[in-house]
PDB file of C-alpha atoms in Angstrom:
ATOM      1  CA  UNK A  25      15.728 -48.438 -56.334  1.00  0.00           C
ATOM      2  CA  UNK A  26      18.885 -49.568 -54.642  1.00  0.00           C
ATOM      3  CA  UNK A  27      21.002 -47.739 -51.991  1.00  0.00           C
ATOM      4  CA  UNK A  28      23.322 -46.368 -54.154  1.00  0.00           C
ATOM      5  CA  UNK A  29      20.933 -45.385 -56.701  1.00  0.00           C
ATOM      6  CA  UNK A  30      18.948 -42.998 -53.511  1.00  0.00           C
ATOM      7  CA  UNK A  31      22.197 -41.174 -52.115  1.00  0.00           C
ATOM      8  CA  UNK A  32      23.230 -40.722 -56.475  1.00  0.00           C
ATOM      9  CA  UNK A  33      20.300 -38.980 -57.059  1.00  0.00           C
ATOM     10  CA  UNK A  34      19.903 -36.838 -53.865  1.00  0.00           C
ATOM     11  CA  UNK A  35      23.385 -36.094 -55.248  1.00  0.00           C
ATOM     12  CA  UNK A  36      22.482 -35.130 -58.124  1.00  0.00           C
ATOM     13  CA  UNK A  37      19.658 -32.972 -56.862  1.00  0.00           C
ATOM     14  CA  UNK A  38      21.579 -31.295 -55.184  1.00  0.00           C
ATOM     15  CA  UNK A  39      23.869 -30.967 -57.545  1.00  0.00           C
ATOM     16  CA  UNK A  40      21.227 -28.878 -59.865  1.00  0.00           C
ATOM     17  CA  UNK A  41      19.949 -26.870 -57.738  1.00  0.00           C
ATOM     18  CA  UNK A  42      22.721 -24.521 -56.873  1.00  0.00           C
ATOM     19  CA  UNK A  43      23.833 -21.639 -58.248  1.00  0.00           C
ATOM     20  CA  UNK A  44      25.508 -21.496 -61.397  1.00  0.00           C
ATOM     21  CA  UNK A  45      28.835 -20.537 -59.333  1.00  0.00           C
ATOM     22  CA  UNK A  46      29.238 -22.691 -57.059  1.00  0.00           C
ATOM     23  CA  UNK A  47      28.786 -25.679 -59.223  1.00  0.00           C
ATOM     24  CA  UNK A  48      31.088 -24.447 -61.222  1.00  0.00           C
ATOM     25  CA  UNK A  49      33.356 -24.789 -57.648  1.00  0.00           C
ATOM     26  CA  UNK A  50      32.246 -28.063 -57.046  1.00  0.00           C
ATOM     27  CA  UNK A  51      33.200 -29.520 -60.556  1.00  0.00           C
ATOM     28  CA  UNK A  52      37.191 -27.728 -60.143  1.00  0.00           C
ATOM     29  CA  UNK A  53      37.468 -29.086 -56.813  1.00  0.00           C
ATOM     30  CA  UNK A  54      36.266 -32.844 -59.478  1.00  0.00           C
ATOM     31  CA  UNK A  55      38.970 -31.509 -61.808  1.00  0.00           C
ATOM     32  CA  UNK A  56      41.387 -30.813 -59.073  1.00  0.00           C
ATOM     33  CA  UNK A  57      40.893 -34.328 -57.052  1.00  0.00           C
ATOM     34  CA  UNK A  58      43.348 -36.966 -59.083  1.00  0.00           C
ATOM     35  CA  UNK A  59      41.588 -40.226 -57.996  1.00  0.00           C
ATOM     36  CA  UNK A  60      38.294 -39.065 -58.855  1.00  0.00           C
ATOM     37  CA  UNK A  61      39.502 -37.761 -62.251  1.00  0.00           C
ATOM     38  CA  UNK A  62      41.994 -41.184 -62.496  1.00  0.00           C
ATOM     39  CA  UNK A  63      38.554 -43.400 -62.017  1.00  0.00           C
ATOM     40  CA  UNK A  64      36.528 -40.690 -64.262  1.00  0.00           C
ATOM     41  CA  UNK A  65      38.951 -41.847 -67.322  1.00  0.00           C
ATOM     42  CA  UNK A  66      38.452 -45.307 -66.519  1.00  0.00           C
ATOM     43  CA  UNK A  67      35.401 -44.764 -66.909  1.00  0.00           C
ATOM     44  CA  UNK A  68      35.152 -43.334 -69.798  1.00  0.00           C
ATOM     45  CA  UNK A  69      37.954 -46.128 -71.005  1.00  0.00           C
ATOM     46  CA  UNK A  70      35.569 -48.502 -69.993  1.00  0.00           C
ATOM     47  CA  UNK A  71      32.268 -47.186 -72.029  1.00  0.00           C
ATOM     48  CA  UNK A  72      34.246 -46.784 -75.282  1.00  0.00           C
ATOM     49  CA  UNK A  73      36.199 -50.413 -75.433  1.00  0.00           C
ATOM     50  CA  UNK A  74      32.460 -52.448 -74.090  1.00  0.00           C
ATOM     51  CA  UNK A  75      31.685 -53.002 -77.557  1.00  0.00           C
ATOM     52  CA  UNK A  76      35.213 -55.042 -78.084  1.00  0.00           C
ATOM     53  CA  UNK A  77      35.125 -57.885 -78.938  1.00  0.00           C
ATOM     54  CA  UNK A  78      36.565 -60.142 -76.786  1.00  0.00           C
ATOM     55  CA  UNK A  79      38.832 -62.831 -76.381  1.00  0.00           C
ATOM     56  CA  UNK A  80      39.096 -66.171 -73.745  1.00  0.00           C
ATOM     57  CA  UNK A  81      41.400 -64.352 -70.600  1.00  0.00           C
ATOM     58  CA  UNK A  82      43.478 -67.856 -71.777  1.00  0.00           C
ATOM     59  CA  UNK A  83      43.992 -67.499 -74.759  1.00  0.00           C
ATOM     60  CA  UNK A  84      45.577 -64.061 -74.087  1.00  0.00           C
ATOM     61  CA  UNK A  85      47.951 -65.777 -71.599  1.00  0.00           C
ATOM     62  CA  UNK A  86      48.904 -69.005 -73.536  1.00  0.00           C
ATOM     63  CA  UNK A  87      50.368 -66.440 -76.766  1.00  0.00           C
ATOM     64  CA  UNK A  88      51.925 -64.105 -74.765  1.00  0.00           C
ATOM     65  CA  UNK A  89      53.494 -67.527 -73.811  1.00  0.00           C
ATOM     66  CA  UNK A  90      54.610 -67.720 -76.776  1.00  0.00           C
ATOM     67  CA  UNK A  91      56.064 -65.138 -78.217  1.00  0.00           C
ATOM     68  CA  UNK A  92      58.117 -65.085 -74.321  1.00  0.00           C
ATOM     69  CA  UNK A  93      60.266 -67.875 -76.291  1.00  0.00           C
TER      70      UNK A  93
END
């Protein structure tokens, strides 16, 4: 387990040990944090799209250059 994973586990364990009302307060605080919500949205979007086919960046850039002309 990495240090990051261990830290996450400690926080998760502490969160789960809270009473329902306290967990609710933590969640409210998280969802009211604009930066956190943007990061969460990005993570969800990446998870949803990770199985989509990809293509090389050079191919995409060449296509964009063609469209500009």
